[in-house]
JSON list of C-alpha atoms in Angstrom, two decimals:
[
{"chain": "B", "resi": 1, "resn": "MET", "atom": "CA", "xyz": [5.81, -14.80, 0.51]},
{"chain": "B", "resi": 2, "resn": "THR", "atom": "CA", "xyz": [2.94, -13.48, -2.14]},
{"chain": "B", "resi": 3, "resn": "LEU", "atom": "CA", "xyz": [3.09, -10.18, -3.55]},
{"chain": "B", "resi": 4, "resn": "CYS", "atom": "CA", "xyz": [-0.43, -9.10, -3.93]},
{"chain": "B", "resi": 5, "resn": "ALA", "atom": "CA", "xyz": [-2.51, -6.06, -4.87]},
{"chain": "B", "resi": 6, "resn": "ALA", "atom": "CA", "xyz": [-6.31, -5.38, -5.19]},
{"chain": "B", "resi": 7, "resn": "THR", "atom": "CA", "xyz": [-8.27, -2.91, -6.93]},
{"chain": "B", "resi": 8, "resn": "SER", "atom": "CA", "xyz": [-10.78, -1.96, -9.52]},
{"chain": "B", "resi": 9, "resn": "VAL", "atom": "CA", "xyz": [-8.88, 1.42, -9.85]},
{"chain": "B", "resi": 10, "resn": "ASN", "atom": "CA", "xyz": [-5.94, 2.63, -11.41]},
{"chain": "B", "resi": 11, "resn": "VAL", "atom": "CA", "xyz": [-5.17, -0.29, -12.57]},
{"chain": "B", "resi": 12, "resn": "ALA", "atom": "CA", "xyz": [-2.01, 0.37, -14.48]},
{"chain": "B", "resi": 13, "resn": "ALA", "atom": "CA", "xyz": [-0.48, 1.85, -11.75]},
{"chain": "B", "resi": 14, "resn": "THR", "atom": "CA", "xyz": [-1.24, -0.88, -9.54]},
{"chain": "B", "resi": 15, "resn": "MET", "atom": "CA", "xyz": [0.47, -3.34, -12.00]},
{"chain": "B", "resi": 16, "resn": "ARG", "atom": "CA", "xyz": [3.60, -0.76, -12.29]},
{"chain": "B", "resi": 17, "resn": "ALA", "atom": "CA", "xyz": [3.77, -0.88, -8.41]},
{"chain": "B", "resi": 18, "resn": "LEU", "atom": "CA", "xyz": [3.87, -5.03, -8.38]},
{"chain": "B", "resi": 19, "resn": "GLU", "atom": "CA", "xyz": [6.40, -4.96, -11.68]},
{"chain": "B", "resi": 20, "resn": "ALA", "atom": "CA", "xyz": [8.50, -2.58, -9.39]},
{"chain": "B", "resi": 21, "resn": "SER", "atom": "CA", "xyz": [8.44, -5.07, -6.45]},
{"chain": "B", "resi": 22, "resn": "LEU", "atom": "CA", "xyz": [9.06, -8.08, -8.51]},
{"chain": "B", "resi": 23, "resn": "ARG", "atom": "CA", "xyz": [12.19, -6.26, -10.27]},
{"chain": "B", "resi": 24, "resn": "GLN", "atom": "CA", "xyz": [13.92, -6.67, -7.06]},
{"chain": "B", "resi": 25, "resn": "ILE", "atom": "CA", "xyz": [12.38, -10.01, -5.44]},
{"chain": "B", "resi": 26, "resn": "ARG", "atom": "CA", "xyz": [11.74, -13.39, -6.44]},
{"chain": "B", "resi": 27, "resn": "PHE", "atom": "CA", "xyz": [8.41, -14.23, -4.56]},
{"chain": "B", "resi": 28, "resn": "GLY", "atom": "CA", "xyz": [6.36, -17.12, -4.16]},
{"chain": "B", "resi": 29, "resn": "ALA", "atom": "CA", "xyz": [3.67, -15.70, -6.11]},
{"chain": "B", "resi": 30, "resn": "CYS", "atom": "CA", "xyz": [2.39, -12.34, -7.44]},
{"chain": "B", "resi": 31, "resn": "ARG", "atom": "CA", "xyz": [-1.22, -11.68, -7.57]},
{"chain": "B", "resi": 32, "resn": "LEU", "atom": "CA", "xyz": [-2.97, -8.47, -9.16]},
{"chain": "B", "resi": 33, "resn": "LEU", "atom": "CA", "xyz": [-7.01, -9.38, -7.92]},
{"chain": "B", "resi": 34, "resn": "THR", "atom": "CA", "xyz": [-9.33, -7.19, -10.16]},
{"chain": "B", "resi": 35, "resn": "ASP", "atom": "CA", "xyz": [-12.00, -7.34, -12.16]},
{"chain": "B", "resi": 36, "resn": "ALA", "atom": "CA", "xyz": [-10.39, -5.19, -15.07]},
{"chain": "B", "resi": 37, "resn": "GLU", "atom": "CA", "xyz": [-9.34, -7.00, -17.97]},
{"chain": "B", "resi": 38, "resn": "VAL", "atom": "CA", "xyz": [-6.15, -6.71, -18.25]},
{"chain": "B", "resi": 39, "resn": "SER", "atom": "CA", "xyz": [-2.56, -8.62, -19.47]},
{"chain": "B", "resi": 40, "resn": "PRO", "atom": "CA", "xyz": [0.55, -8.17, -17.42]},
{"chain": "B", "resi": 41, "resn": "ALA", "atom": "CA", "xyz": [3.53, -7.49, -18.87]},
{"chain": "B", "resi": 42, "resn": "HIS", "atom": "CA", "xyz": [5.62, -9.32, -16.26]},
{"chain": "B", "resi": 43, "resn": "PRO", "atom": "CA", "xyz": [5.63, -13.28, -16.32]},
{"chain": "B", "resi": 44, "resn": "GLU", "atom": "CA", "xyz": [5.40, -13.81, -12.92]},
{"chain": "B", "resi": 45, "resn": "MET", "atom": "CA", "xyz": [2.14, -11.61, -12.23]},
{"chain": "B", "resi": 46, "resn": "GLU", "atom": "CA", "xyz": [-1.20, -13.70, -12.11]},
{"chain": "B", "resi": 47, "resn": "ILE", "atom": "CA", "xyz": [-3.85, -11.94, -12.81]},
{"chain": "B", "resi": 48, "resn": "VAL", "atom": "CA", "xyz": [-6.95, -13.31, -10.83]},
{"chain": "B", "resi": 49, "resn": "ALA", "atom": "CA", "xyz": [-10.76, -12.06, -11.35]},
{"chain": "B", "resi": 50, "resn": "ILE", "atom": "CA", "xyz": [-12.60, -10.54, -8.44]},
{"chain": "B", "resi": 51, "resn": "ALA", "atom": "CA", "xyz": [-16.02, -9.01, -8.17]},
{"chain": "B", "resi": 52, "resn": "PRO", "atom": "CA", "xyz": [-15.96, -4.87, -8.51]},
{"chain": "B", "resi": 53, "resn": "LEU", "atom": "CA", "xyz": [-14.36, -3.31, -5.73]},
{"chain": "B", "resi": 54, "resn": "ARG", "atom": "CA", "xyz": [-16.81, -0.01, -5.87]},
{"chain": "B", "resi": 55, "resn": "SER", "atom": "CA", "xyz": [-15.23, 2.16, -2.76]},
{"chain": "B", "resi": 56, "resn": "SER", "atom": "CA", "xyz": [-12.76, 2.15, -0.62]},
{"chain": "B", "resi": 57, "resn": "ALA", "atom": "CA", "xyz": [-14.64, 0.36, 2.21]},
{"chain": "B", "resi": 58, "resn": "ALA", "atom": "CA", "xyz": [-15.37, -2.09, -0.20]},
{"chain": "B", "resi": 59, "resn": "TYR", "atom": "CA", "xyz": [-11.46, -2.53, -0.45]},
{"chain": "B", "resi": 60, "resn": "SER", "atom": "CA", "xyz": [-11.25, -3.15, 3.28]},
{"chain": "B", "resi": 61, "resn": "ASP", "atom": "CA", "xyz": [-13.95, -5.39, 3.76]},
{"chain": "B", "resi": 62, "resn": "PHE", "atom": "CA", "xyz": [-12.32, -7.93, 1.14]},
{"chain": "B", "resi": 63, "resn": "LEU", "atom": "CA", "xyz": [-8.67, -7.86, 2.46]},
{"chain": "B", "resi": 64, "resn": "LEU", "atom": "CA", "xyz": [-10.45, -8.33, 5.99]},
{"chain": "B", "resi": 65, "resn": "THR", "atom": "CA", "xyz": [-12.44, -11.12, 4.45]},
{"chain": "B", "resi": 66, "resn": "ARG", "atom": "CA", "xyz": [-11.54, -12.16, 1.27]},
{"chain": "B", "resi": 67, "resn": "LEU", "atom": "CA", "xyz": [-7.41, -11.82, 1.20]},
{"chain": "B", "resi": 68, "resn": "PRO", "atom": "CA", "xyz": [-7.05, -14.99, 2.34]},
{"chain": "B", "resi": 69, "resn": "ASP", "atom": "CA", "xyz": [-8.81, -17.09, -0.34]},
{"chain": "B", "resi": 70, "resn": "TYR", "atom": "CA", "xyz": [-5.84, -15.95, -2.50]},
{"chain": "B", "resi": 71, "resn": "VAL", "atom": "CA", "xyz": [-2.45, -16.81, -0.26]},
{"chain": "B", "resi": 72, "resn": "ALA", "atom": "CA", "xyz": [-0.92, -19.99, 0.25]},
{"chain": "B", "resi": 73, "resn": "THR", "atom": "CA", "xyz": [2.06, -18.81, 1.42]},
{"chain": "B", "resi": 74, "resn": "THR", "atom": "CA", "xyz": [2.97, -18.13, 5.24]},
{"chain": "B", "resi": 75, "resn": "HIS", "atom": "CA", "xyz": [3.18, -14.09, 4.59]},
{"chain": "B", "resi": 76, "resn": "CYS", "atom": "CA", "xyz": [1.60, -11.88, 2.15]},
{"chain": "B", "resi": 77, "resn": "LEU", "atom": "CA", "xyz": [3.33, -8.15, 0.89]},
{"chain": "B", "resi": 78, "resn": "VAL", "atom": "CA", "xyz": [0.21, -5.92, 0.30]},
{"chain": "B", "resi": 79, "resn": "VAL", "atom": "CA", "xyz": [1.20, -2.98, -2.02]},
{"chain": "B", "resi": 80, "resn": "GLN", "atom": "CA", "xyz": [-1.38, -0.42, -3.83]},
{"chain": "B", "resi": 81, "resn": "TRP", "atom": "CA", "xyz": [-0.61, 1.96, -6.84]},
{"chain": "B", "resi": 82, "resn": "ASP", "atom": "CA", "xyz": [0.95, 4.77, -5.10]},
{"chain": "B", "resi": 83, "resn": "GLY", "atom": "CA", "xyz": [2.88, 1.80, -2.32]},
{"chain": "B", "resi": 84, "resn": "HIS", "atom": "CA", "xyz": [5.82, -0.50, -3.15]},
{"chain": "B", "resi": 85, "resn": "LEU", "atom": "CA", "xyz": [8.91, -1.78, -2.91]},
{"chain": "B", "resi": 86, "resn": "ILE", "atom": "CA", "xyz": [11.81, 0.59, -3.41]},
{"chain": "B", "resi": 87, "resn": "ASP", "atom": "CA", "xyz": [15.14, -1.07, -1.85]},
{"chain": "B", "resi": 88, "resn": "ALA", "atom": "CA", "xyz": [15.51, -4.82, -1.56]},
{"chain": "B", "resi": 89, "resn": "GLY", "atom": "CA", "xyz": [18.64, -4.13, 0.12]},
{"chain": "B", "resi": 90, "resn": "ARG", "atom": "CA", "xyz": [17.25, -2.97, 2.91]},
{"chain": "B", "resi": 91, "resn": "TRP", "atom": "CA", "xyz": [15.34, -6.26, 3.68]},
{"chain": "B", "resi": 92, "resn": "GLN", "atom": "CA", "xyz": [15.56, -7.59, 7.24]},
{"chain": "B", "resi": 93, "resn": "ALA", "atom": "CA", "xyz": [14.87, -11.16, 8.13]},
{"chain": "B", "resi": 94, "resn": "GLU", "atom": "CA", "xyz": [13.53, -9.62, 11.15]},
{"chain": "B", "resi": 95, "resn": "PHE", "atom": "CA", "xyz": [10.34, -8.57, 9.36]},
{"chain": "B", "resi": 96, "resn": "LEU", "atom": "CA", "xyz": [9.29, -12.32, 9.05]},
{"chain": "B", "resi": 97, "resn": "ALA", "atom": "CA", "xyz": [9.28, -12.74, 13.16]},
{"chain": "B", "resi": 98, "resn": "TYR", "atom": "CA", "xyz": [6.18, -10.50, 12.67]},
{"chain": "B", "resi": 99, "resn": "ASP", "atom": "CA", "xyz": [2.68, -10.97, 11.99]},
{"chain": "B", "resi": 100, "resn": "TYR", "atom": "CA", "xyz": [1.93, -7.41, 10.97]},
{"chain": "B", "resi": 101, "resn": "ILE", "atom": "CA", "xyz": [4.40, -4.42, 9.70]},
{"chain": "B", "resi": 102, "resn": "GLY", "atom": "CA", "xyz": [3.41, -1.21, 8.08]},
{"chain": "B", "resi": 103, "resn": "ALA", "atom": "CA", "xyz": [4.88, 2.19, 8.36]},
{"chain": "B", "resi": 104, "resn": "SER", "atom": "CA", "xyz": [4.14, 3.54, 11.39]},
{"chain": "B", "resi": 105, "resn": "TRP", "atom": "CA", "xyz": [1.50, 6.22, 12.60]},
{"chain": "B", "resi": 106, "resn": "PRO", "atom": "CA", "xyz": [2.93, 9.32, 13.94]},
{"chain": "B", "resi": 107, "resn": "GLN", "atom": "CA", "xyz": [-0.70, 10.63, 15.06]},
{"chain": "B", "resi": 108, "resn": "PHE", "atom": "CA", "xyz": [-0.99, 8.16, 17.63]},
{"chain": "B", "resi": 109, "resn": "ASP", "atom": "CA", "xyz": [1.12, 8.00, 20.67]},
{"chain": "B", "resi": 110, "resn": "ASP", "atom": "CA", "xyz": [-0.32, 5.33, 22.68]},
{"chain": "B", "resi": 111, "resn": "GLY", "atom": "CA", "xyz": [1.56, 2.32, 21.44]},
{"chain": "B", "resi": 112, "resn": "HIS", "atom": "CA", "xyz": [-1.10, 1.45, 18.94]},
{"chain": "B", "resi": 113, "resn": "ASP", "atom": "CA", "xyz": [1.18, 2.87, 16.08]},
{"chain": "B", "resi": 114, "resn": "VAL", "atom": "CA", "xyz": [1.66, 0.15, 14.03]},
{"chain": "B", "resi": 115, "resn": "GLY", "atom": "CA", "xyz": [0.57, 0.75, 10.97]},
{"chain": "B", "resi": 116, "resn": "ASN", "atom": "CA", "xyz": [0.07, 1.55, 7.39]},
{"chain": "B", "resi": 117, "resn": "GLY", "atom": "CA", "xyz": [-1.85, -1.16, 5.06]},
{"chain": "B", "resi": 118, "resn": "GLY", "atom": "CA", "xyz": [-0.92, 0.14, 1.98]},
{"chain": "B", "resi": 119, "resn": "PHE", "atom": "CA", "xyz": [2.31, -1.18, 1.83]},
{"chain": "B", "resi": 120, "resn": "SER", "atom": "CA", "xyz": [2.36, -3.99, 4.72]},
{"chain": "B", "resi": 121, "resn": "LEU", "atom": "CA", "xyz": [3.37, -7.57, 5.52]},
{"chain": "B", "resi": 122, "resn": "ARG", "atom": "CA", "xyz": [0.67, -9.53, 6.86]},
{"chain": "B", "resi": 123, "resn": "SER", "atom": "CA", "xyz": [1.10, -13.05, 8.18]},
{"chain": "B", "resi": 124, "resn": "ARG", "atom": "CA", "xyz": [-1.52, -15.63, 7.11]},
{"chain": "B", "resi": 125, "resn": "ARG", "atom": "CA", "xyz": [-2.08, -16.63, 10.46]},
{"chain": "B", "resi": 126, "resn": "LEU", "atom": "CA", "xyz": [-2.91, -12.73, 11.43]},
{"chain": "B", "resi": 127, "resn": "MET", "atom": "CA", "xyz": [-5.05, -12.46, 7.98]},
{"chain": "B", "resi": 128, "resn": "GLU", "atom": "CA", "xyz": [-7.08, -16.19, 8.99]},
{"chain": "B", "resi": 129, "resn": "LEU", "atom": "CA", "xyz": [-7.87, -14.45, 12.48]},
{"chain": "B", "resi": 130, "resn": "CYS", "atom": "CA", "xyz": [-9.57, -11.10, 10.52]},
{"chain": "B", "resi": 131, "resn": "ARG", "atom": "CA", "xyz": [-12.36, -13.55, 9.50]},
{"chain": "B", "resi": 132, "resn": "ASP", "atom": "CA", "xyz": [-13.24, -14.43, 13.26]},
{"chain": "B", "resi": 133, "resn": "PRO", "atom": "CA", "xyz": [-16.21, -13.49, 14.19]},
{"chain": "B", "resi": 134, "resn": "ALA", "atom": "CA", "xyz": [-14.89, -11.49, 17.32]},
{"chain": "B", "resi": 135, "resn": "PHE", "atom": "CA", "xyz": [-12.85, -10.06, 14.92]},
{"chain": "B", "resi": 136, "resn": "VAL", "atom": "CA", "xyz": [-14.52, -6.30, 14.43]},
{"chain": "B", "resi": 137, "resn": "VAL", "atom": "CA", "xyz": [-14.80, -5.35, 10.69]},
{"chain": "B", "resi": 138, "resn": "VAL", "atom": "CA", "xyz": [-14.20, -1.51, 10.21]},
{"chain": "B", "resi": 139, "resn": "HIS", "atom": "CA", "xyz": [-13.20, 0.66, 7.85]},
{"chain": "B", "resi": 140, "resn": "PRO", "atom": "CA", "xyz": [-10.03, 1.66, 7.14]},
{"chain": "B", "resi": 141, "resn": "GLU", "atom": "CA", "xyz": [-8.88, -1.98, 7.27]},
{"chain": "B", "resi": 142, "resn": "ASP", "atom": "CA", "xyz": [-5.26, -0.93, 8.75]},
{"chain": "B", "resi": 143, "resn": "VAL", "atom": "CA", "xyz": [-6.97, 0.84, 11.45]},
{"chain": "B", "resi": 144, "resn": "ALA", "atom": "CA", "xyz": [-8.96, -2.02, 11.92]},
{"chain": "B", "resi": 145, "resn": "ILE", "atom": "CA", "xyz": [-5.89, -4.35, 12.50]},
{"chain": "B", "resi": 146, "resn": "GLY", "atom": "CA", "xyz": [-3.73, -2.17, 13.90]},
{"chain": "B", "resi": 147, "resn": "ARG", "atom": "CA", "xyz": [-6.10, -0.20, 16.66]},
{"chain": "B", "resi": 148, "resn": "THR", "atom": "CA", "xyz": [-9.88, -1.36, 16.86]},
{"chain": "B", "resi": 149, "resn": "ASN", "atom": "CA", "xyz": [-8.37, -4.94, 17.52]},
{"chain": "B", "resi": 150, "resn": "ARG", "atom": "CA", "xyz": [-4.93, -5.10, 18.29]},
{"chain": "B", "resi": 151, "resn": "ALA", "atom": "CA", "xyz": [-5.54, -5.87, 21.63]},
{"chain": "B", "resi": 152, "resn": "TRP", "atom": "CA", "xyz": [-7.74, -8.74, 20.78]},
{"chain": "B", "resi": 153, "resn": "LEU", "atom": "CA", "xyz": [-5.02, -9.70, 18.08]},
{"chain": "B", "resi": 154, "resn": "GLU", "atom": "CA", "xyz": [-1.91, -9.99, 20.69]},
{"chain": "B", "resi": 155, "resn": "ALA", "atom": "CA", "xyz": [-4.28, -11.89, 22.75]},
{"chain": "B", "resi": 156, "resn": "GLN", "atom": "CA", "xyz": [-4.47, -14.64, 20.14]},
{"chain": "B", "resi": 157, "resn": "GLY", "atom": "CA", "xyz": [-0.54, -14.42, 19.91]},
{"chain": "B", "resi": 158, "resn": "MET", "atom": "CA", "xyz": [-0.10, -12.12, 16.85]},
{"chain": "B", "resi": 159, "resn": "ARG", "atom": "CA", "xyz": [2.85, -10.53, 17.36]},
{"chain": "B", "resi": 160, "resn": "PHE", "atom": "CA", "xyz": [2.71, -6.31, 15.85]},
{"chain": "B", "resi": 161, "resn": "ALA", "atom": "CA", "xyz": [6.43, -4.94, 14.73]},
{"chain": "B", "resi": 162, "resn": "PRO", "atom": "CA", "xyz": [7.68, -2.36, 17.05]},
{"chain": "B", "resi": 163, "resn": "ARG", "atom": "CA", "xyz": [7.65, 1.04, 15.71]},
{"chain": "B", "resi": 164, "resn": "ASP", "atom": "CA", "xyz": [11.14, 1.60, 14.85]},
{"chain": "B", "resi": 165, "resn": "LEU", "atom": "CA", "xyz": [11.11, -2.00, 12.76]},
{"chain": "B", "resi": 166, "resn": "ALA", "atom": "CA", "xyz": [8.18, -0.89, 11.30]},
{"chain": "B", "resi": 167, "resn": "ASP", "atom": "CA", "xyz": [10.10, 3.01, 10.26]},
{"chain": "B", "resi": 168, "resn": "ALA", "atom": "CA", "xyz": [13.05, 0.66, 8.95]},
{"chain": "B", "resi": 169, "resn": "PHE", "atom": "CA", "xyz": [10.17, -1.71, 6.95]},
{"chain": "B", "resi": 170, "resn": "ALA", "atom": "CA", "xyz": [8.46, 1.64, 5.11]},
{"chain": "B", "resi": 171, "resn": "ALA", "atom": "CA", "xyz": [8.00, 5.15, 5.12]},
{"chain": "B", "resi": 172, "resn": "GLU", "atom": "CA", "xyz": [4.54, 7.12, 5.15]},
{"chain": "B", "resi": 173, "resn": "ARG", "atom": "CA", "xyz": [3.48, 10.14, 7.05]},
{"chain": "B", "resi": 174, "resn": "SER", "atom": "CA", "xyz": [6.95, 9.59, 8.97]},
{"chain": "B", "resi": 175, "resn": "GLY", "atom": "CA", "xyz": [10.66, 8.63, 7.36]},
{"chain": "B", "resi": 176, "resn": "GLU", "atom": "CA", "xyz": [11.84, 8.61, 4.24]},
{"chain": "B", "resi": 177, "resn": "PRO", "atom": "CA", "xyz": [11.18, 6.83, 1.56]},
{"chain": "B", "resi": 178, "resn": "HIS", "atom": "CA", "xyz": [14.94, 6.42, 0.40]},
{"chain": "B", "resi": 179, "resn": "ARG", "atom": "CA", "xyz": [15.97, 5.00, 3.90]},
{"chain": "B", "resi": 180, "resn": "THR", "atom": "CA", "xyz": [13.24, 2.22, 3.81]},
{"chain": "B", "resi": 181, "resn": "PHE", "atom": "CA", "xyz": [12.50, -1.37, 2.27]},
{"chain": "B", "resi": 182, "resn": "GLY", "atom": "CA", "xyz": [9.54, 0.17, 0.74]},
{"chain": "B", "resi": 183, "resn": "PHE", "atom": "CA", "xyz": [7.24, 3.05, 0.75]},
{"chain": "B", "resi": 184, "resn": "HIS", "atom": "CA", "xyz": [3.24, 4.40, 0.81]},
{"chain": "B", "resi": 185, "resn": "GLY", "atom": "CA", "xyz": [1.52, 7.48, -0.02]},
{"chain": "B", "resi": 186, "resn": "VAL", "atom": "CA", "xyz": [1.24, 9.52, -3.28]},
{"chain": "B", "resi": 187, "resn": "TRP", "atom": "CA", "xyz": [2.60, 12.35, -1.38]},
{"chain": "B", "resi": 188, "resn": "ASN", "atom": "CA", "xyz": [5.59, 10.42, -1.01]},
{"chain": "B", "resi": 189, "resn": "MET", "atom": "CA", "xyz": [6.25, 9.74, -4.69]},
{"chain": "B", "resi": 190, "resn": "PRO", "atom": "CA", "xyz": [8.00, 12.64, -6.27]},
{"chain": "B", "resi": 191, "resn": "CYS", "atom": "CA", "xyz": [10.71, 11.55, -3.57]},
{"chain": "B", "resi": 192, "resn": "ALA", "atom": "CA", "xyz": [10.57, 7.58, -3.94]},
{"chain": "B", "resi": 193, "resn": "ILE", "atom": "CA", "xyz": [10.64, 7.31, -8.07]},
{"chain": "B", "resi": 194, "resn": "GLY", "atom": "CA", "xyz": [11.26, 10.52, -8.93]},
{"chain": "B", "resi": 195, "resn": "LEU", "atom": "CA", "xyz": [9.15, 13.13, -10.55]},
{"chain": "B", "resi": 196, "resn": "GLU", "atom": "CA", "xyz": [9.21, 11.83, -14.22]},
{"chain": "B", "resi": 197, "resn": "ALA", "atom": "CA", "xyz": [8.05, 8.57, -13.26]},
{"chain": "B", "resi": 198, "resn": "PHE", "atom": "CA", "xyz": [5.41, 9.96, -10.68]},
{"chain": "B", "resi": 199, "resn": "TRP", "atom": "CA", "xyz": [4.23, 12.26, -13.59]},
{"chain": "B", "resi": 200, "resn": "GLN", "atom": "CA", "xyz": [3.69, 9.32, -16.17]},
{"chain": "B", "resi": 201, "resn": "ILE", "atom": "CA", "xyz": [1.93, 7.73, -13.53]},
{"chain": "B", "resi": 202, "resn": "TYR", "atom": "CA", "xyz": [0.01, 10.78, -12.76]},
{"chain": "B", "resi": 203, "resn": "CYS", "atom": "CA", "xyz": [-1.12, 10.90, -16.29]},
{"chain": "B", "resi": 204, "resn": "GLN", "atom": "CA", "xyz": [-2.60, 7.40, -16.05]},
{"chain": "B", "resi": 205, "resn": "LEU", "atom": "CA", "xyz": [-4.73, 7.58, -13.27]},
{"chain": "B", "resi": 206, "resn": "ASP", "atom": "CA", "xyz": [-8.54, 7.15, -13.51]},
{"chain": "B", "resi": 207, "resn": "GLU", "atom": "CA", "xyz": [-9.16, 8.15, -9.89]},
{"chain": "B", "resi": 208, "resn": "ARG", "atom": "CA", "xyz": [-7.59, 10.59, -7.89]},
{"chain": "B", "resi": 209, "resn": "GLY", "atom": "CA", "xyz": [-8.89, 10.59, -4.70]},
{"chain": "B", "resi": 210, "resn": "THR", "atom": "CA", "xyz": [-6.06, 10.02, -2.69]},
{"chain": "B", "resi": 211, "resn": "LEU", "atom": "CA", "xyz": [-4.54, 13.03, -4.09]},
{"chain": "B", "resi": 212, "resn": "LYS", "atom": "CA", "xyz": [-6.75, 15.92, -2.62]},
{"chain": "B", "resi": 213, "resn": "ARG", "atom": "CA", "xyz": [-5.48, 15.92, 0.82]},
{"chain": "B", "resi": 214, "resn": "ASP", "atom": "CA", "xyz": [-1.95, 16.28, -0.31]},
{"chain": "B", "resi": 215, "resn": "PHE", "atom": "CA", "xyz": [-2.53, 17.98, -3.62]},
{"chain": "B", "resi": 216, "resn": "ARG", "atom": "CA", "xyz": [-0.70, 21.43, -2.52]},
{"chain": "B", "resi": 217, "resn": "SER", "atom": "CA", "xyz": [2.49, 19.72, -1.48]},
{"chain": "B", "resi": 218, "resn": "LEU", "atom": "CA", "xyz": [2.42, 17.51, -4.75]},
{"chain": "B", "resi": 219, "resn": "LEU", "atom": "CA", "xyz": [1.73, 20.55, -6.95]},
{"chain": "B", "resi": 220, "resn": "ARG", "atom": "CA", "xyz": [4.59, 22.23, -5.46]},
{"chain": "B", "resi": 221, "resn": "ASP", "atom": "CA", "xyz": [6.82, 19.27, -6.09]},
{"chain": "B", "resi": 222, "resn": "VAL", "atom": "CA", "xyz": [5.53, 19.26, -9.77]},
{"chain": "B", "resi": 223, "resn": "ALA", "atom": "CA", "xyz": [5.67, 23.04, -10.24]},
{"chain": "B", "resi": 224, "resn": "ASN", "atom": "CA", "xyz": [9.44, 22.93, -9.24]},
{"chain": "B", "resi": 225, "resn": "GLY", "atom": "CA", "xyz": [10.30, 20.10, -11.95]},
{"chain": "B", "resi": 226, "resn": "PRO", "atom": "CA", "xyz": [10.56, 19.31, -15.40]},
{"chain": "B", "resi": 227, "resn": "ARG", "atom": "CA", "xyz": [7.56, 21.70, -17.65]},
{"chain": "B", "resi": 228, "resn": "GLY", "atom": "CA", "xyz": [6.66, 22.53, -14.25]},
{"chain": "B", "resi": 229, "resn": "MET", "atom": "CA", "xyz": [3.99, 24.86, -14.89]},
{"chain": "B", "resi": 230, "resn": "SER", "atom": "CA", "xyz": [2.42, 23.44, -17.61]},
{"chain": "B", "resi": 231, "resn": "ARG", "atom": "CA", "xyz": [2.19, 20.23, -15.50]},
{"chain": "B", "resi": 232, "resn": "ALA", "atom": "CA", "xyz": [1.06, 22.31, -12.65]},
{"chain": "B", "resi": 233, "resn": "ALA", "atom": "CA", "xyz": [-1.97, 23.85, -14.67]},
{"chain": "B", "resi": 234, "resn": "ARG", "atom": "CA", "xyz": [-3.17, 20.42, -15.98]},
{"chain": "B", "resi": 235, "resn": "MET", "atom": "CA", "xyz": [-2.98, 19.33, -11.97]},
{"chain": "B", "resi": 236, "resn": "ILE", "atom": "CA", "xyz": [-5.49, 22.39, -11.19]},
{"chain": "B", "resi": 237, "resn": "ALA", "atom": "CA", "xyz": [-7.63, 21.76, -14.05]},
{"chain": "B", "resi": 238, "resn": "ASP", "atom": "CA", "xyz": [-7.99, 17.98, -13.35]},
{"chain": "B", "resi": 239, "resn": "ARG", "atom": "CA", "xyz": [-8.96, 18.62, -9.74]},
{"chain": "B", "resi": 240, "resn": "TYR", "atom": "CA", "xyz": [-11.36, 21.63, -10.17]},
{"chain": "B", "resi": 241, "resn": "LEU", "atom": "CA", "xyz": [-12.64, 21.47, -13.55]},
{"chain": "B", "resi": 242, "resn": "LYS", "atom": "CA", "xyz": [-13.41, 17.82, -14.22]}
]
């Protein structure tokens, strides 16, 4: 399995997410795909130069059309700065029986509800199919895989994990991070890694757009923690005064 992340923003936080995963599992490879000039702190992390990803849509296109170029193993575990492995003891061999698994989407009830791509396990054969001319490339990339093209992918023999297994794999909008193998979502970080660790990461961020949707809940968590009022005041200033 290859541990992989691709980004042009929040690179330091992404490296920390990779390191958090590397501390618990030895992977076949670990690659940070980025245009930033950085040196990894972990000896097993390889920095691979790519063209800048200037938008979230560019990120989606990269994962759907270029990611297989950097993965030689049968599976790839995709992480982002706000989603990574939490508890290796919750790994299940059954995860590898599927071509795609990510945290379930509670907003969908049509059976196409697996799932989130921010922390996801993908087979190489699925990633190659995403480059097939018949695959409809849309943004975001996890919706392209899990919903727009799911029926077509399943017709090609791809297997999506059932919802209960996806919920054991990762928490995002449903589930609890401390009961899953991994997590995704900045709103989950205070619970998943602790308030102090979240604050240290927050201070390193150079792009905070993903905080907007859940700003109030994050603000509440920070305000109830150490130096809560001053930290909450900084968050408000970062959002509204810069």
